[in-house]
mmCIF file of C-alpha atoms in Angstrom:
data_model
loop_
_atom_site.group_PDB
_atom_site.id
_atom_site.type_symbol
_atom_site.label_atom_id
_atom_site.label_comp_id
_atom_site.label_asym_id
_atom_site.label_seq_id
_atom_site.Cartn_x
_atom_site.Cartn_y
_atom_site.Cartn_z
ATOM 1 C CA MET A 133 -17.305 -17.270 8.277
ATOM 2 C CA ALA A 134 -18.050 -14.388 5.895
ATOM 3 C CA LEU A 135 -14.595 -14.469 4.315
ATOM 4 C CA ASP A 136 -14.912 -18.164 3.470
ATOM 5 C CA LYS A 137 -18.253 -17.522 1.754
ATOM 6 C CA ILE A 138 -16.818 -14.624 -0.242
ATOM 7 C CA VAL A 139 -13.791 -16.633 -1.354
ATOM 8 C CA LYS A 140 -15.924 -19.598 -2.469
ATOM 9 C CA THR A 141 -18.187 -17.259 -4.434
ATOM 10 C CA TYR A 142 -15.168 -15.496 -5.940
ATOM 11 C CA GLU A 143 -13.554 -18.752 -7.026
ATOM 12 C CA LYS A 144 -16.782 -19.875 -8.675
ATOM 13 C CA TRP A 145 -17.098 -16.487 -10.402
ATOM 14 C CA LEU A 146 -13.518 -16.660 -11.701
ATOM 15 C CA ASP A 147 -13.943 -20.217 -12.990
ATOM 16 C CA ASN A 148 -17.089 -19.255 -14.882
ATOM 17 C CA TYR A 149 -15.905 -15.884 -16.227
ATOM 18 C CA LYS A 150 -16.800 -15.440 -19.892
ATOM 19 C CA SER A 151 -14.933 -12.742 -21.780
ATOM 20 C CA GLU A 152 -16.880 -13.015 -25.044
ATOM 21 C CA GLY A 153 -18.706 -9.972 -26.378
ATOM 22 C CA TRP A 154 -18.097 -6.267 -25.914
ATOM 23 C CA LEU A 155 -20.533 -6.145 -22.959
ATOM 24 C CA HIS A 156 -18.801 -8.902 -21.006
ATOM 25 C CA ASN A 157 -17.529 -6.497 -18.306
ATOM 26 C CA SER A 158 -20.987 -5.289 -17.300
ATOM 27 C CA ARG A 159 -22.394 -8.807 -17.624
ATOM 28 C CA GLU A 160 -19.787 -10.364 -15.364
ATOM 29 C CA TYR A 161 -20.099 -7.492 -12.864
ATOM 30 C CA ALA A 162 -23.874 -8.063 -12.712
ATOM 31 C CA LYS A 163 -23.271 -11.793 -12.323
ATOM 32 C CA ALA A 164 -20.981 -11.158 -9.343
ATOM 33 C CA GLN A 165 -23.637 -8.994 -7.684
ATOM 34 C CA THR A 166 -26.262 -11.704 -8.164
ATOM 35 C CA MET A 167 -23.969 -14.368 -6.726
ATOM 36 C CA LEU A 168 -23.274 -12.186 -3.670
ATOM 37 C CA MET A 169 -26.947 -11.516 -2.871
ATOM 38 C CA LYS A 170 -27.295 -14.622 -0.703
ATOM 39 C CA HIS A 171 -25.370 -13.046 2.184
ATOM 40 C CA GLN A 172 -24.595 -9.622 3.627
ATOM 41 C CA TYR A 173 -21.080 -8.253 3.943
ATOM 42 C CA ASP A 174 -19.519 -5.301 5.737
ATOM 43 C CA ASN A 175 -16.367 -3.203 5.382
ATOM 44 C CA LYS A 176 -14.108 -5.597 7.282
ATOM 45 C CA ASP A 177 -15.239 -8.525 5.152
ATOM 46 C CA ILE A 178 -14.242 -6.602 2.023
ATOM 47 C CA GLU A 179 -10.873 -5.553 3.462
ATOM 48 C CA ASP A 180 -10.110 -9.125 4.512
ATOM 49 C CA PHE A 181 -11.030 -10.442 1.081
ATOM 50 C CA VAL A 182 -8.892 -7.924 -0.813
ATOM 51 C CA ASN A 183 -5.910 -8.645 1.435
ATOM 52 C CA GLN A 184 -5.949 -12.334 0.481
ATOM 53 C CA MET A 185 -6.994 -11.922 -3.151
ATOM 54 C CA TYR A 186 -3.469 -12.206 -4.563
ATOM 55 C CA SER A 187 -3.400 -15.882 -3.625
ATOM 56 C CA HIS A 188 -5.549 -16.378 -6.755
ATOM 57 C CA SER A 189 -3.203 -14.436 -9.033
ATOM 58 C CA THR A 190 -2.355 -17.465 -11.201
ATOM 59 C CA HIS A 191 -5.937 -17.697 -12.462
ATOM 60 C CA ASP A 192 -6.407 -16.653 -16.113
ATOM 61 C CA TYR A 193 -9.038 -14.065 -15.174
ATOM 62 C CA TYR A 194 -7.495 -12.789 -11.976
ATOM 63 C CA PHE A 195 -6.840 -9.436 -13.657
ATOM 64 C CA ARG A 196 -10.625 -8.944 -13.866
ATOM 65 C CA SER A 197 -11.028 -9.221 -10.084
ATOM 66 C CA GLY A 198 -11.722 -5.498 -9.752
ATOM 67 C CA TRP A 199 -15.269 -6.145 -10.922
ATOM 68 C CA PHE A 200 -15.795 -8.600 -8.081
ATOM 69 C CA VAL A 201 -14.450 -6.100 -5.533
ATOM 70 C CA SER A 202 -16.827 -3.486 -6.951
ATOM 71 C CA ALA A 203 -19.724 -5.906 -6.651
ATOM 72 C CA LEU A 204 -18.851 -6.522 -2.990
ATOM 73 C CA ILE A 205 -18.765 -2.782 -2.308
ATOM 74 C CA GLN A 206 -22.062 -2.241 -4.114
ATOM 75 C CA ARG A 207 -23.831 -4.995 -2.170
ATOM 76 C CA ALA A 208 -22.481 -3.680 1.162
ATOM 77 C CA TYR A 209 -23.548 -0.134 0.254
ATOM 78 C CA TYR A 210 -27.075 -1.317 -0.512
ATOM 79 C CA VAL A 211 -27.464 -2.659 3.041
ATOM 80 C CA GLY A 212 -26.201 0.532 4.665
ATOM 81 C CA HIS A 213 -22.399 0.378 4.758
ATOM 82 C CA ASN A 214 -20.068 3.078 3.427
ATOM 83 C CA ASP A 215 -16.534 4.508 3.748
ATOM 84 C CA PHE A 216 -14.807 1.481 2.272
ATOM 85 C CA LEU A 217 -11.035 1.012 2.548
ATOM 86 C CA ILE A 218 -9.195 -0.815 -0.244
ATOM 87 C CA ASP A 219 -5.436 -1.460 -0.157
ATOM 88 C CA ILE A 220 -4.460 -1.917 -3.805
ATOM 89 C CA SER A 221 -0.813 -2.470 -2.929
ATOM 90 C CA THR A 222 -1.717 -6.053 -2.010
ATOM 91 C CA VAL A 223 -3.390 -7.080 -5.287
ATOM 92 C CA GLY A 224 -0.644 -6.718 -7.907
ATOM 93 C CA THR A 225 -0.456 -4.351 -10.858
ATOM 94 C CA GLU A 226 -2.483 -6.581 -13.173
ATOM 95 C CA VAL A 227 -5.867 -6.078 -11.453
ATOM 96 C CA VAL A 228 -8.093 -3.608 -13.301
ATOM 97 C CA GLN A 229 -11.301 -1.676 -12.694
ATOM 98 C CA ILE A 230 -11.525 -1.639 -8.910
ATOM 99 C CA GLY A 231 -14.391 0.736 -8.146
ATOM 100 C CA GLY A 232 -15.690 0.405 -11.690
ATOM 101 C CA PHE A 233 -19.463 0.521 -12.338
ATOM 102 C CA LEU A 234 -20.257 1.595 -8.765
ATOM 103 C CA HIS A 235 -23.482 3.585 -8.494
ATOM 104 C CA GLY A 236 -24.389 5.610 -5.425
ATOM 105 C CA TYR A 237 -26.992 8.257 -4.609
ATOM 106 C CA LEU A 238 -26.414 12.000 -4.749
ATOM 107 C CA LYS A 239 -27.537 12.495 -1.133
ATOM 108 C CA ASP A 240 -25.157 9.789 0.090
ATOM 109 C CA LYS A 241 -22.438 8.980 -2.414
ATOM 110 C CA ILE A 242 -20.457 5.786 -2.121
ATOM 111 C CA ARG A 243 -17.187 6.695 -0.397
ATOM 112 C CA VAL A 244 -14.147 4.621 -1.280
ATOM 113 C CA ASN A 245 -10.707 5.197 0.234
ATOM 114 C CA ILE A 246 -7.890 3.566 -1.709
ATOM 115 C CA ILE A 247 -4.346 3.294 -0.398
ATOM 116 C CA GLY A 248 -1.246 2.090 -2.190
ATOM 117 C CA SER A 249 0.132 2.720 -5.657
ATOM 118 C CA ASN A 250 -0.824 0.796 -8.780
ATOM 119 C CA SER A 251 0.458 2.413 -11.955
ATOM 120 C CA GLY A 252 -0.599 -0.302 -14.386
ATOM 121 C CA TYR A 253 -3.582 -0.421 -16.725
ATOM 122 C CA ASN A 254 -5.959 -0.213 -13.805
ATOM 123 C CA CYS A 255 -8.953 1.960 -14.759
ATOM 124 C CA ILE A 256 -9.947 2.709 -11.157
ATOM 125 C CA GLY A 257 -13.518 4.033 -10.977
ATOM 126 C CA LEU A 258 -14.327 3.253 -14.616
ATOM 127 C CA ASP A 259 -17.904 4.339 -15.436
ATOM 128 C CA ALA A 260 -18.658 4.969 -11.750
ATOM 129 C CA SER A 261 -21.547 7.235 -10.833
ATOM 130 C CA LYS A 262 -22.055 9.264 -7.661
ATOM 131 C CA VAL A 263 -18.937 7.982 -5.929
ATOM 132 C CA SER A 264 -16.313 9.802 -3.897
ATOM 133 C CA PHE A 265 -12.820 8.321 -4.284
ATOM 134 C CA LYS A 266 -9.902 9.309 -2.056
ATOM 135 C CA ILE A 267 -6.693 7.722 -3.270
ATOM 136 C CA LYS A 268 -3.340 7.858 -1.452
ATOM 137 C CA GLY A 269 -0.813 6.703 -4.014
ATOM 138 C CA ASP A 270 -0.183 6.757 -7.751
ATOM 139 C CA VAL A 271 -2.729 5.402 -10.228
ATOM 140 C CA GLY A 272 -2.403 4.303 -13.841
ATOM 141 C CA TYR A 273 -4.416 4.441 -17.026
ATOM 142 C CA SER A 274 -7.943 5.902 -17.274
ATOM 143 C CA CYS A 275 -8.706 6.546 -13.621
ATOM 144 C CA GLY A 276 -12.241 7.960 -13.540
ATOM 145 C CA GLY A 277 -12.805 7.247 -17.214
ATOM 146 C CA GLY A 278 -16.535 7.595 -17.898
ATOM 147 C CA ALA A 279 -17.184 8.811 -14.344
ATOM 148 C CA SER A 280 -20.363 10.780 -13.701
ATOM 149 C CA ASP A 281 -21.133 12.935 -10.635
ATOM 150 C CA CYS A 282 -17.941 11.704 -8.973
ATOM 151 C CA ASP A 283 -15.305 13.346 -6.784
ATOM 152 C CA ILE A 284 -11.829 11.903 -7.220
ATOM 153 C CA LYS A 285 -8.941 13.072 -5.042
ATOM 154 C CA ILE A 286 -5.517 11.576 -5.649
ATOM 155 C CA LYS A 287 -2.607 12.242 -3.310
ATOM 156 C CA GLY A 288 -0.106 11.172 -5.921
ATOM 157 C CA SER A 289 0.185 11.086 -9.702
ATOM 158 C CA ALA A 290 -2.116 9.719 -12.417
ATOM 159 C CA GLY A 291 -1.366 8.088 -15.742
ATOM 160 C CA GLU A 292 -2.828 8.584 -19.193
ATOM 161 C CA SER A 293 -6.488 9.510 -19.825
ATOM 162 C CA LEU A 294 -7.520 10.650 -16.356
ATOM 163 C CA GLY A 295 -11.256 11.407 -16.517
ATOM 164 C CA THR A 296 -11.450 10.647 -20.239
ATOM 165 C CA PRO A 297 -14.290 11.112 -20.696
ATOM 166 C CA SER A 298 -16.127 12.220 -17.543
ATOM 167 C CA HIS A 299 -19.266 14.209 -16.751
ATOM 168 C CA ASP A 300 -20.072 16.592 -13.914
ATOM 169 C CA SER A 301 -17.121 15.336 -11.892
ATOM 170 C CA THR A 302 -14.282 16.879 -9.898
ATOM 171 C CA PHE A 303 -10.649 15.731 -9.997
ATOM 172 C CA LEU A 304 -8.032 16.960 -7.530
ATOM 173 C CA ILE A 305 -4.552 15.571 -8.169
ATOM 174 C CA SER A 306 -1.518 16.546 -6.088
ATOM 175 C CA GLY A 307 1.074 15.194 -8.520
ATOM 176 C CA ASP A 308 1.616 14.896 -12.265
ATOM 177 C CA VAL A 309 -0.944 13.700 -14.800
ATOM 178 C CA GLY A 310 -0.216 11.850 -18.043
ATOM 179 C CA ILE A 311 -1.372 12.634 -21.564
ATOM 180 C CA LYS A 312 -4.986 13.054 -22.704
ATOM 181 C CA CYS A 313 -6.379 14.174 -19.360
ATOM 182 C CA GLY A 314 -10.046 15.187 -19.594
ATOM 183 C CA VAL A 315 -10.484 14.463 -23.301
ATOM 184 C CA TYR A 316 -14.194 14.643 -24.221
ATOM 185 C CA ALA A 317 -15.033 15.536 -20.613
ATOM 186 C CA THR A 318 -18.101 17.702 -19.925
ATOM 187 C CA ASP A 319 -18.963 19.986 -17.003
ATOM 188 C CA SER A 320 -15.992 18.760 -14.951
ATOM 189 C CA VAL A 321 -13.197 20.404 -12.968
ATOM 190 C CA PHE A 322 -9.574 19.235 -13.051
ATOM 191 C CA THR A 323 -7.089 20.671 -10.546
ATOM 192 C CA ILE A 324 -3.570 19.382 -11.145
ATOM 193 C CA GLY A 325 -0.788 20.108 -8.667
ATOM 194 C CA GLY A 326 2.044 18.888 -10.903
ATOM 195 C CA LYS A 327 2.674 18.741 -14.634
ATOM 196 C CA LYS A 328 0.019 17.969 -17.245
ATOM 197 C CA GLY A 329 0.854 15.740 -20.200
ATOM 198 C CA ARG A 330 0.093 16.775 -23.763
ATOM 199 C CA ASP A 331 -3.352 16.831 -25.376
ATOM 200 C CA TRP A 332 -5.167 17.588 -22.123
ATOM 201 C CA GLY A 333 -8.742 18.830 -22.433
ATOM 202 C CA LEU A 334 -9.155 18.051 -26.126
ATOM 203 C CA LYS A 335 -12.795 18.279 -27.243
ATOM 204 C CA SER A 336 -13.916 18.919 -23.650
ATOM 205 C CA LYS A 337 -16.952 21.077 -22.988
ATOM 206 C CA ASN A 338 -17.696 23.413 -20.060
ATOM 207 C CA CYS A 339 -14.690 22.156 -18.112
ATOM 208 C CA VAL A 340 -12.171 23.940 -15.907
ATOM 209 C CA PHE A 341 -8.492 22.951 -15.920
ATOM 210 C CA ASN A 342 -6.281 24.381 -13.187
#
């Protein structure tokens, strides 16, 4: 069963997670991708895995599980799947960086639909490139931080440092946005339906804030 294979790989990845060094996030993300190369996974496999992920929440590195979810999405995208659905309401507020480091193609961006609210330190879409995120719910710190060529639509509110920094990306938020939105952003568009926190757009270049 695909889910059993994913869970076994995930447990091995968690047990061998090494947090040393400032590049450990990208290293452990790459390690997850390599470990997942033995099999192919589709959208349902990913949804099923995310829905049971919280059963591992007592592990010391559970909060890093977003990298593993991203690796699953990336591997599935490479074999032709897209339009992924992730329910973050099932994973707990401690999980960070779901959708981080994803890299798509301009002609066919990775499309990720996220439902549920998670207002913790979650960094959804951190350093993603050529990804379209549609999020129904509130998000926390640094959503879309470091994003490049991304479209991020949030039907809800966003916390501090939305799109800080970001490049050539579009943000459409229906609710409020916390402080330091779009700081150091370049060539990006921010459309905020609610209130903007202080220090928005500081040191940004060629950006539009609505």
